[in-house]
PDB file of C-alpha atoms in Angstrom:
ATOM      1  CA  UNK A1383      54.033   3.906  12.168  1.00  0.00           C
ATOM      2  CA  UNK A1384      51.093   1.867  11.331  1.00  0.00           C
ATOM      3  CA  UNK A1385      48.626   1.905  14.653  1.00  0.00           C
ATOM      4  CA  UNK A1386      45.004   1.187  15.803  1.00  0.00           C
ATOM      5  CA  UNK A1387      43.303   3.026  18.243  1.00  0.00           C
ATOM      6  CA  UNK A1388      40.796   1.649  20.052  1.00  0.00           C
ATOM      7  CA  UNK A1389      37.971   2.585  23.151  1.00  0.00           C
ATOM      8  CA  UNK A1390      37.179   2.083  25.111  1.00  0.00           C
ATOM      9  CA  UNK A1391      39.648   0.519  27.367  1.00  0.00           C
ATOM     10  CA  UNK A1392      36.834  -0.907  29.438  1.00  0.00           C
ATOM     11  CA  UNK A1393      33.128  -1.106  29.247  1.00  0.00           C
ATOM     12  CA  UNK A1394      29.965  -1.822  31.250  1.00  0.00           C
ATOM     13  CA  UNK A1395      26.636  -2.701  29.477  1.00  0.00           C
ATOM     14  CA  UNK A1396      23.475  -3.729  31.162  1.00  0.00           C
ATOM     15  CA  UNK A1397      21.802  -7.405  29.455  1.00  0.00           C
ATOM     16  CA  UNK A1398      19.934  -6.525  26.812  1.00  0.00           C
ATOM     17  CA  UNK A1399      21.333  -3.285  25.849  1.00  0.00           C
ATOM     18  CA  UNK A1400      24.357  -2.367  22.970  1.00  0.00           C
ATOM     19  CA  UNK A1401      27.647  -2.514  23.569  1.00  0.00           C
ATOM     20  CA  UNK A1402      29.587  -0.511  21.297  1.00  0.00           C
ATOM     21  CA  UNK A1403      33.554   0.126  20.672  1.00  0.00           C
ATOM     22  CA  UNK A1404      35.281   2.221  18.435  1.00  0.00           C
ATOM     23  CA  UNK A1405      38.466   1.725  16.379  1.00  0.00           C
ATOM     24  CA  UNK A1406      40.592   4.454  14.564  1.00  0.00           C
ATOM     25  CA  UNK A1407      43.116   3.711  12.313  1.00  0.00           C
ATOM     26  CA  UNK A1408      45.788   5.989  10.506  1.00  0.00           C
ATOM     27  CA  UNK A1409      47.145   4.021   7.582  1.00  0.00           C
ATOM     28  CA  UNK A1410      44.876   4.303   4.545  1.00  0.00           C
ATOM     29  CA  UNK A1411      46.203   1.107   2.832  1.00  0.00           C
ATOM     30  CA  UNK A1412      44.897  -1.281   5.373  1.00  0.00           C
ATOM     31  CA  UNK A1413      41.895  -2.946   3.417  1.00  0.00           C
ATOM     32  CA  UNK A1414      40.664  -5.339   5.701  1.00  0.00           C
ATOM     33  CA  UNK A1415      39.535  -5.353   9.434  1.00  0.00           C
ATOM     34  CA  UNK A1416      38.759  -7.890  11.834  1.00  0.00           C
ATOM     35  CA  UNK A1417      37.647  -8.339  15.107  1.00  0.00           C
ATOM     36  CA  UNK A1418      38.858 -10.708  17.352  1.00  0.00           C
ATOM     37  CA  UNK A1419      37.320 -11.850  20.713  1.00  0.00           C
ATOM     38  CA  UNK A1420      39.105 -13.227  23.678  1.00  0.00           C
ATOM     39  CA  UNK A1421      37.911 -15.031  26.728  1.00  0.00           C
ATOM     40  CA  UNK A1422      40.129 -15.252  29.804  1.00  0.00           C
ATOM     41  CA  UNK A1423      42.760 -18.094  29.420  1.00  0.00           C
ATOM     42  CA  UNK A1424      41.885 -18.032  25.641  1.00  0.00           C
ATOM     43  CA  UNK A1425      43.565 -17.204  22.431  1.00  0.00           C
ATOM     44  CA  UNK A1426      41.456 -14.557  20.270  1.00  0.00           C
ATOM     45  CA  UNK A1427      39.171 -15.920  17.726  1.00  0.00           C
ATOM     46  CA  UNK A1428      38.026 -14.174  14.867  1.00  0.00           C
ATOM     47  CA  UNK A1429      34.157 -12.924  15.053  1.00  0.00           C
ATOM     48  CA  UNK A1430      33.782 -10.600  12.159  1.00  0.00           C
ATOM     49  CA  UNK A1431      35.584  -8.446   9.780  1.00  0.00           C
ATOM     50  CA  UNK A1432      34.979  -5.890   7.290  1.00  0.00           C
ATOM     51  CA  UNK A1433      36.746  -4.413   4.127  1.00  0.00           C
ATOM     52  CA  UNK A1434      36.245  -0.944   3.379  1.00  0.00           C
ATOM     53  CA  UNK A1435      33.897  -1.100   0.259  1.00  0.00           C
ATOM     54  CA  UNK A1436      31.076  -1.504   2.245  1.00  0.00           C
ATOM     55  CA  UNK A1437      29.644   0.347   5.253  1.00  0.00           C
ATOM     56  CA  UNK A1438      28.712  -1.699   7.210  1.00  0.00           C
ATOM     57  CA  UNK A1439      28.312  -5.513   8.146  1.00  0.00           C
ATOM     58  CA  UNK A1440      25.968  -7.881  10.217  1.00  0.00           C
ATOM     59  CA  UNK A1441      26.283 -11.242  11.495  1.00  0.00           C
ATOM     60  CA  UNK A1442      23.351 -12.323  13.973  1.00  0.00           C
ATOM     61  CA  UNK A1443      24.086  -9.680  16.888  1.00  0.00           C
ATOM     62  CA  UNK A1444      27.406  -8.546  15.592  1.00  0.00           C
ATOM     63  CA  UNK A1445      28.223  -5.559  13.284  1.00  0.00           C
ATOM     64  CA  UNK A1446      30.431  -3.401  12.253  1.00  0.00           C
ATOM     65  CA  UNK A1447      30.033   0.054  10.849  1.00  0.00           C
ATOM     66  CA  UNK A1448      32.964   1.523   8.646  1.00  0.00           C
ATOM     67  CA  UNK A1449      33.393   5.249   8.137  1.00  0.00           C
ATOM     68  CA  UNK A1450      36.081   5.189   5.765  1.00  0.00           C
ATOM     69  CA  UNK A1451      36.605   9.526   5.518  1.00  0.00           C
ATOM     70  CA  UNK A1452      36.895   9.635   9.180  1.00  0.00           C
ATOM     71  CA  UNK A1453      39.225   6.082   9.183  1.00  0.00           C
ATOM     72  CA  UNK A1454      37.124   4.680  11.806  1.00  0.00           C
ATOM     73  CA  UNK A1455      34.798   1.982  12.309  1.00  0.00           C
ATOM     74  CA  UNK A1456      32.777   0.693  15.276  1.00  0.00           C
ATOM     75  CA  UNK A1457      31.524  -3.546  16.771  1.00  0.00           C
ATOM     76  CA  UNK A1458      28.011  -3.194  18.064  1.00  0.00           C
ATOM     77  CA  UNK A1459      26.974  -6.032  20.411  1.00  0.00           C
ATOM     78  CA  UNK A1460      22.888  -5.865  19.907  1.00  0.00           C
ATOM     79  CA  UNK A1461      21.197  -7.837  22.754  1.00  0.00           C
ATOM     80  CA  UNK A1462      24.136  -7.905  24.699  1.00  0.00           C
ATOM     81  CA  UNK A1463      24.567 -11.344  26.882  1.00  0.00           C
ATOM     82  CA  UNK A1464      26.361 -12.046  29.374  1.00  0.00           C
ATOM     83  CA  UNK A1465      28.070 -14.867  27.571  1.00  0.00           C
ATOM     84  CA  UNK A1466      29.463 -11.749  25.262  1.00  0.00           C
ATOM     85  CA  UNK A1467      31.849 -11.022  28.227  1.00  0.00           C
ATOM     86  CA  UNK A1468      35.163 -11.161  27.311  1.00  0.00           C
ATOM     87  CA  UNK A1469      38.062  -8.665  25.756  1.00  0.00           C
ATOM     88  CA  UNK A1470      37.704  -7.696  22.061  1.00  0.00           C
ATOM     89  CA  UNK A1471      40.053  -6.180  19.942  1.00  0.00           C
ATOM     90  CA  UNK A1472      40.338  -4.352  16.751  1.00  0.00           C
ATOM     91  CA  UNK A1473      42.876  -5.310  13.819  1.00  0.00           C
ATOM     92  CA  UNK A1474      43.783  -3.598  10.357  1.00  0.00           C
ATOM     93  CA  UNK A1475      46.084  -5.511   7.849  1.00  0.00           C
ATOM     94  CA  UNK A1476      47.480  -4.104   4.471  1.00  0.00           C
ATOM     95  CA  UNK A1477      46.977  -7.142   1.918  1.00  0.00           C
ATOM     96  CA  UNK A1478      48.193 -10.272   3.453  1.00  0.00           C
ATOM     97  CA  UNK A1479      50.865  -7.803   5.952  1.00  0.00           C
ATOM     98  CA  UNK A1480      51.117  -8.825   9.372  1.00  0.00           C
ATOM     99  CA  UNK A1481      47.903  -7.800  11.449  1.00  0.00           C
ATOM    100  CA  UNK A1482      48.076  -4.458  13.748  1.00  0.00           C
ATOM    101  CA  UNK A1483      45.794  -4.569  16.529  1.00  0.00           C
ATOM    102  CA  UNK A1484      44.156  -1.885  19.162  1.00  0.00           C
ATOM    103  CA  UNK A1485      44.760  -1.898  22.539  1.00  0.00           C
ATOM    104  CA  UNK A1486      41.538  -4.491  23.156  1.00  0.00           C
ATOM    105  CA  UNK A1487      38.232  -3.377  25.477  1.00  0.00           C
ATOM    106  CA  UNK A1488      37.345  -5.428  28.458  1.00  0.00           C
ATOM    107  CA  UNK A1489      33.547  -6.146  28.198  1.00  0.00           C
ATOM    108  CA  UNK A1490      31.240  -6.563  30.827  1.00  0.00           C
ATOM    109  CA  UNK A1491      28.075  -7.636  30.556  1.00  0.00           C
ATOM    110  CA  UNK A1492      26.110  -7.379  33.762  1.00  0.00           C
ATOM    111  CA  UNK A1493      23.047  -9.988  34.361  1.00  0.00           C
TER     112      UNK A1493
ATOM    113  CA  UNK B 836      41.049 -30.536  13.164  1.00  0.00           C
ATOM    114  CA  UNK B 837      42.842 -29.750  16.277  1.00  0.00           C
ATOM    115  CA  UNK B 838      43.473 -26.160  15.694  1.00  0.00           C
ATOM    116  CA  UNK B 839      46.398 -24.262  16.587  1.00  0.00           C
ATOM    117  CA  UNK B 840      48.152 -26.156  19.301  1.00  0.00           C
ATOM    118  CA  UNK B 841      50.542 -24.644  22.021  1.00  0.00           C
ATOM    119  CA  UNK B 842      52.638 -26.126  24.521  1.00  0.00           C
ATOM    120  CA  UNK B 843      53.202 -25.511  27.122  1.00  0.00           C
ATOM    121  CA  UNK B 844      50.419 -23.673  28.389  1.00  0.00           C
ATOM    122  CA  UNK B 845      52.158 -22.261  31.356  1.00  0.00           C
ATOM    123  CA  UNK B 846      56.022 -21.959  31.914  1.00  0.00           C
ATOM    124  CA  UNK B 847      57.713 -20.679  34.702  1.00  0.00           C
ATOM    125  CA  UNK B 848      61.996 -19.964  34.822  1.00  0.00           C
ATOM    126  CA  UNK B 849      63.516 -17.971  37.486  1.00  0.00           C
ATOM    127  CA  UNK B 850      65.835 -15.000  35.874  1.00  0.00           C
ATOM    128  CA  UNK B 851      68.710 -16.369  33.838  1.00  0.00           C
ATOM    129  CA  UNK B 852      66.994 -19.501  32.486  1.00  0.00           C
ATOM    130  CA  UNK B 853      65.798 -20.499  28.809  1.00  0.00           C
ATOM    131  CA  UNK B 854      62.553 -20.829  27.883  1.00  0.00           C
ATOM    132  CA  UNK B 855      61.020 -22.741  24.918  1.00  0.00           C
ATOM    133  CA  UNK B 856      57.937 -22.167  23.711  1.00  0.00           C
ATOM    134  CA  UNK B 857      56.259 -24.714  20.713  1.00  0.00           C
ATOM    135  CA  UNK B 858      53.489 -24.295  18.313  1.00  0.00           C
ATOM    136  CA  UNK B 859      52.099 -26.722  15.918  1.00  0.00           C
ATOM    137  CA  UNK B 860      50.017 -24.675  13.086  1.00  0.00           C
ATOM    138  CA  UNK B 861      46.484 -25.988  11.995  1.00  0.00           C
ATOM    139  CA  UNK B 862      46.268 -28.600   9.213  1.00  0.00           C
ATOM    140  CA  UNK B 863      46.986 -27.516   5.973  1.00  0.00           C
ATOM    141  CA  UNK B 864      48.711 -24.138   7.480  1.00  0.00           C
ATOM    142  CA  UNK B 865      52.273 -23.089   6.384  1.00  0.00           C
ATOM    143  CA  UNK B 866      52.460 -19.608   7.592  1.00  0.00           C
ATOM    144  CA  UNK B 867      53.192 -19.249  11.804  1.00  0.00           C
ATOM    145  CA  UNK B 868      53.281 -15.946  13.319  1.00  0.00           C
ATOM    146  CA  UNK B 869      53.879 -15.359  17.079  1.00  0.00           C
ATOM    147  CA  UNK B 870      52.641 -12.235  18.680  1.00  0.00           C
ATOM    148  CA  UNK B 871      52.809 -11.072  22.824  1.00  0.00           C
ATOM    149  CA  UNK B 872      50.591  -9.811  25.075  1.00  0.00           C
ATOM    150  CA  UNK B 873      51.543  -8.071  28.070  1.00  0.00           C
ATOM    151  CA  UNK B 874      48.797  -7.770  30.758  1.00  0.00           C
ATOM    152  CA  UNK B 875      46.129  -5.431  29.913  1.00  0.00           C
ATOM    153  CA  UNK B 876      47.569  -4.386  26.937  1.00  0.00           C
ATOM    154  CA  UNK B 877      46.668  -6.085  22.765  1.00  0.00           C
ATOM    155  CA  UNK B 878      48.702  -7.852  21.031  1.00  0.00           C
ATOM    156  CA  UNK B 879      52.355  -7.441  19.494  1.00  0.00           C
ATOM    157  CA  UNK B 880      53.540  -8.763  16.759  1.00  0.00           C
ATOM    158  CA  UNK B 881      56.816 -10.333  16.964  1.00  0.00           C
ATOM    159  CA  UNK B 882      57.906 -13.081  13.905  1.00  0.00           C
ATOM    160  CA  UNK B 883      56.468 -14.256  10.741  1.00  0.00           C
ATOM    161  CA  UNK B 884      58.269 -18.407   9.423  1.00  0.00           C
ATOM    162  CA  UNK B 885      57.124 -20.247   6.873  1.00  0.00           C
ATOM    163  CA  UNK B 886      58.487 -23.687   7.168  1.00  0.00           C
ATOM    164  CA  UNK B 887      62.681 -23.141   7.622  1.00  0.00           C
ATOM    165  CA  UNK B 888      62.410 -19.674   6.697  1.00  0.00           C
ATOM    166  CA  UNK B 889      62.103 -16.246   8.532  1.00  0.00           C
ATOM    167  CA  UNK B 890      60.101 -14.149   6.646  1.00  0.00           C
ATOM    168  CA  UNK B 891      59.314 -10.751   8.879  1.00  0.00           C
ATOM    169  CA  UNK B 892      60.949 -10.768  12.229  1.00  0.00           C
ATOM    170  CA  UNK B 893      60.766  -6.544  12.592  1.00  0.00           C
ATOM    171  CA  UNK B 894      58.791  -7.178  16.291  1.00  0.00           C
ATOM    172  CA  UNK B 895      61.296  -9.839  17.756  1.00  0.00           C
ATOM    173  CA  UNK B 896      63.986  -7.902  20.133  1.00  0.00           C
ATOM    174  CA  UNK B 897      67.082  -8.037  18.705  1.00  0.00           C
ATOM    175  CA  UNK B 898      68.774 -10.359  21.670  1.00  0.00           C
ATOM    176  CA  UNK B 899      67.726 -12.773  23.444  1.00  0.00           C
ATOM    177  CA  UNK B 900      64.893 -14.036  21.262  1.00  0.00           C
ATOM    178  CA  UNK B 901      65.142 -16.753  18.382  1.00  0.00           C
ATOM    179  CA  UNK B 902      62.293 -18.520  16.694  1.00  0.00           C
ATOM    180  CA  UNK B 903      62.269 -21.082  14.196  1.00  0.00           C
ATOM    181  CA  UNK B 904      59.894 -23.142  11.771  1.00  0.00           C
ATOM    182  CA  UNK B 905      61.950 -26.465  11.260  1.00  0.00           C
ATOM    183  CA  UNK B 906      61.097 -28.413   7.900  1.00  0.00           C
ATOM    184  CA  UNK B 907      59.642 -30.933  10.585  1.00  0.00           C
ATOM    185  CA  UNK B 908      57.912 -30.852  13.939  1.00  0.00           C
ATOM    186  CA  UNK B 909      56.271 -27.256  15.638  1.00  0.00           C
ATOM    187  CA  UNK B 910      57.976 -23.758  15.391  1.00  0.00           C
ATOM    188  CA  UNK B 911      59.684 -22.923  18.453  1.00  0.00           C
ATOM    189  CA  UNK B 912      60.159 -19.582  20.453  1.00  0.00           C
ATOM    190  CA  UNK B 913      63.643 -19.490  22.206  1.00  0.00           C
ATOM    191  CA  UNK B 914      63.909 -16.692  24.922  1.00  0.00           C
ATOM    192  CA  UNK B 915      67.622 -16.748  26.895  1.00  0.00           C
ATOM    193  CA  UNK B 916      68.275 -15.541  29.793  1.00  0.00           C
ATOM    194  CA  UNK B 917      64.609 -14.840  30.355  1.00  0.00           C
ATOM    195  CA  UNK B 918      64.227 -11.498  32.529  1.00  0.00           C
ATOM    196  CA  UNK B 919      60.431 -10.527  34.655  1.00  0.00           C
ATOM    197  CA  UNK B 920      60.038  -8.641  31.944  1.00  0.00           C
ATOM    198  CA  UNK B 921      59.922 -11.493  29.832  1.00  0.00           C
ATOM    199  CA  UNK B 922      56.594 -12.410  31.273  1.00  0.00           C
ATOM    200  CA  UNK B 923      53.751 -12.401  29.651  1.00  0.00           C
ATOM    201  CA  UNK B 924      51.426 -14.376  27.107  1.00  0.00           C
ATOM    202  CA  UNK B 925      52.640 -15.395  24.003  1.00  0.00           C
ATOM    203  CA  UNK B 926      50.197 -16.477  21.258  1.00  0.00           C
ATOM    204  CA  UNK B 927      50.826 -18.354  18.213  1.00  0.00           C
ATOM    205  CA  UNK B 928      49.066 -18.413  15.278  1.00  0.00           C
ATOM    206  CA  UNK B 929      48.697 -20.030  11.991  1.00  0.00           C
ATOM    207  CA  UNK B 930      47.046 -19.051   8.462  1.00  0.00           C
ATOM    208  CA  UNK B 931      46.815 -20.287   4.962  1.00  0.00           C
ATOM    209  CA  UNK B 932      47.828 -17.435   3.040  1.00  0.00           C
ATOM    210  CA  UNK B 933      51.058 -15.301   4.282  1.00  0.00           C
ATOM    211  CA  UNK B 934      52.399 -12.233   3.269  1.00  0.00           C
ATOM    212  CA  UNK B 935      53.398 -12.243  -1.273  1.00  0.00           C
ATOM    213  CA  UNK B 936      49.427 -13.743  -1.804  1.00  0.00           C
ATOM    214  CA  UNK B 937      46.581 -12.507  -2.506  1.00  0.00           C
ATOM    215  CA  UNK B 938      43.105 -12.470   0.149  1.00  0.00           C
ATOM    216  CA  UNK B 939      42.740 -11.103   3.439  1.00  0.00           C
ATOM    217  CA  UNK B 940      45.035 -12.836   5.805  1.00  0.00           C
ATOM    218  CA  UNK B 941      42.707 -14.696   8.222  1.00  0.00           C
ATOM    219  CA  UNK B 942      45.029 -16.029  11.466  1.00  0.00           C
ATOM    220  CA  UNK B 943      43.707 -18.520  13.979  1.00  0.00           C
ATOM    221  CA  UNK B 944      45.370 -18.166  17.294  1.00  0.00           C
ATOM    222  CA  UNK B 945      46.096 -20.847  19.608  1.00  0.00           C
ATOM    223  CA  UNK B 946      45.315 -20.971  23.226  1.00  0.00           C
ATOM    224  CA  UNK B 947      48.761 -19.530  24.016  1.00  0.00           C
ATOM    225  CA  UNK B 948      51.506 -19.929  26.367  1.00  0.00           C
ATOM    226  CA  UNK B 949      51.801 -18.206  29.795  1.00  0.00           C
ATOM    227  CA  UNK B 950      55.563 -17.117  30.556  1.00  0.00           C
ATOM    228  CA  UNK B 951      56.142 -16.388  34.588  1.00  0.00           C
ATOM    229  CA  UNK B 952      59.838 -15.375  35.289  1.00  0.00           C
ATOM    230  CA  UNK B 953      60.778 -15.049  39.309  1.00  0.00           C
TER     231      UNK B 953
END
């Protein structure tokens, strides 16, 4: 079965500091993997994504490291802000295949 | 553009009753999938329509649950004889490419619709 695993389930970060949360995927055919972001009352919108040809990926705060050996890859919130607060999840898609998603991490970002 | 548009936003049926949920894709968008999310939990994928087709409905459960993409007007979740475990928030969203094509399959969700059964 085709799953995403992602942590944490929850997570605290001071303003300022670097929020970080970890995917792991199983199925080595998924080529492309985007996060979403969700604020309450919100559908998810998409905020980055990555294929697995390259290592890693930055937009402004946001990026994503891909360790394609260990089938994992990270989002890294630099600078964290409290405006970042919200729930983001992790998604891996096969070619234009349905998306699978992780389990989502509620992000805090304390003032 | 208006995005993906949902309606209603909230619903709430007492046990027994239908609900309909409706979802009008972004402009230009063919492909309309609707996923679920259960509190505190991600999201599940439930049906894939292109316009009067079904294309990948491997999520939906097997009773109960009908969706449809009509040649004309907003795809439509059906849930009869909703149950509380019915409840939850069910997103719809819309994309250029769909499953067959070539690119990464970007979706835009909508806002989704909340689903409270008594």
């Amino acid at each position: 079965q085709q799953q995403v695993k992602q942590s944490p389930q929850s997570l605290i970060v001071q303003k300022g500091g670097i929020s970080i949360i970890n995917c792991a995927y199983e199925n080595t055919a998924f080529d492309y993997f985007p996060w979403y972001q969700q604020f309450p009352g919100k559908g998810p919108a998409l905020l980055i994504a990555i294929r697995p040809d390259v290592s890693e990926k930055k937009e402004g705060r946001f990026t994503i490291s891909f360790n394609k050996s260990a089938k994992q890859f990270s989002l890294h919130i630099m600078d964290s802000q409290p405006g970042d607060s919200a729930t983001y999840f992790c998604a891996a898609v096969k070619g234009a295949q349905k998306l699978v998603f992780g389990q989502g991490t509620r992000l805090t970002i304390n003032p | 553009n208006a995005g993906v548009m949902q309606n209603p936003r909230h619903l709430v049926r007492r046990r027994g009753q239908e609900a309909r949920l409706r979802c009008s894709p972004m402009k230009g968008h063919s492909h309309v999938y609707w996923y679920r999310q259960l509190p505190e939990e991600g999201l599940k994928f439930m049906v894939y329509l292109q316009k009067e087709n079904i294309i990948d409905e491997s999520g939906m459960p097997k009773e109960r649950f009908s969706a449809e993409f009509p040649k004309e007007g907003p795809s439509i979740l059906r849930i009869q004889q909703v149950v509380r475990g019915d409840s939850a928030a069910y997103f719809c969203a819309s994309s250029l490419l769909g499953t067959g094509q070539s690119g990464a399959n970007v979706l835009t969700f909508g806002a989704g619709s909340r689903l409270t059964v008594l």
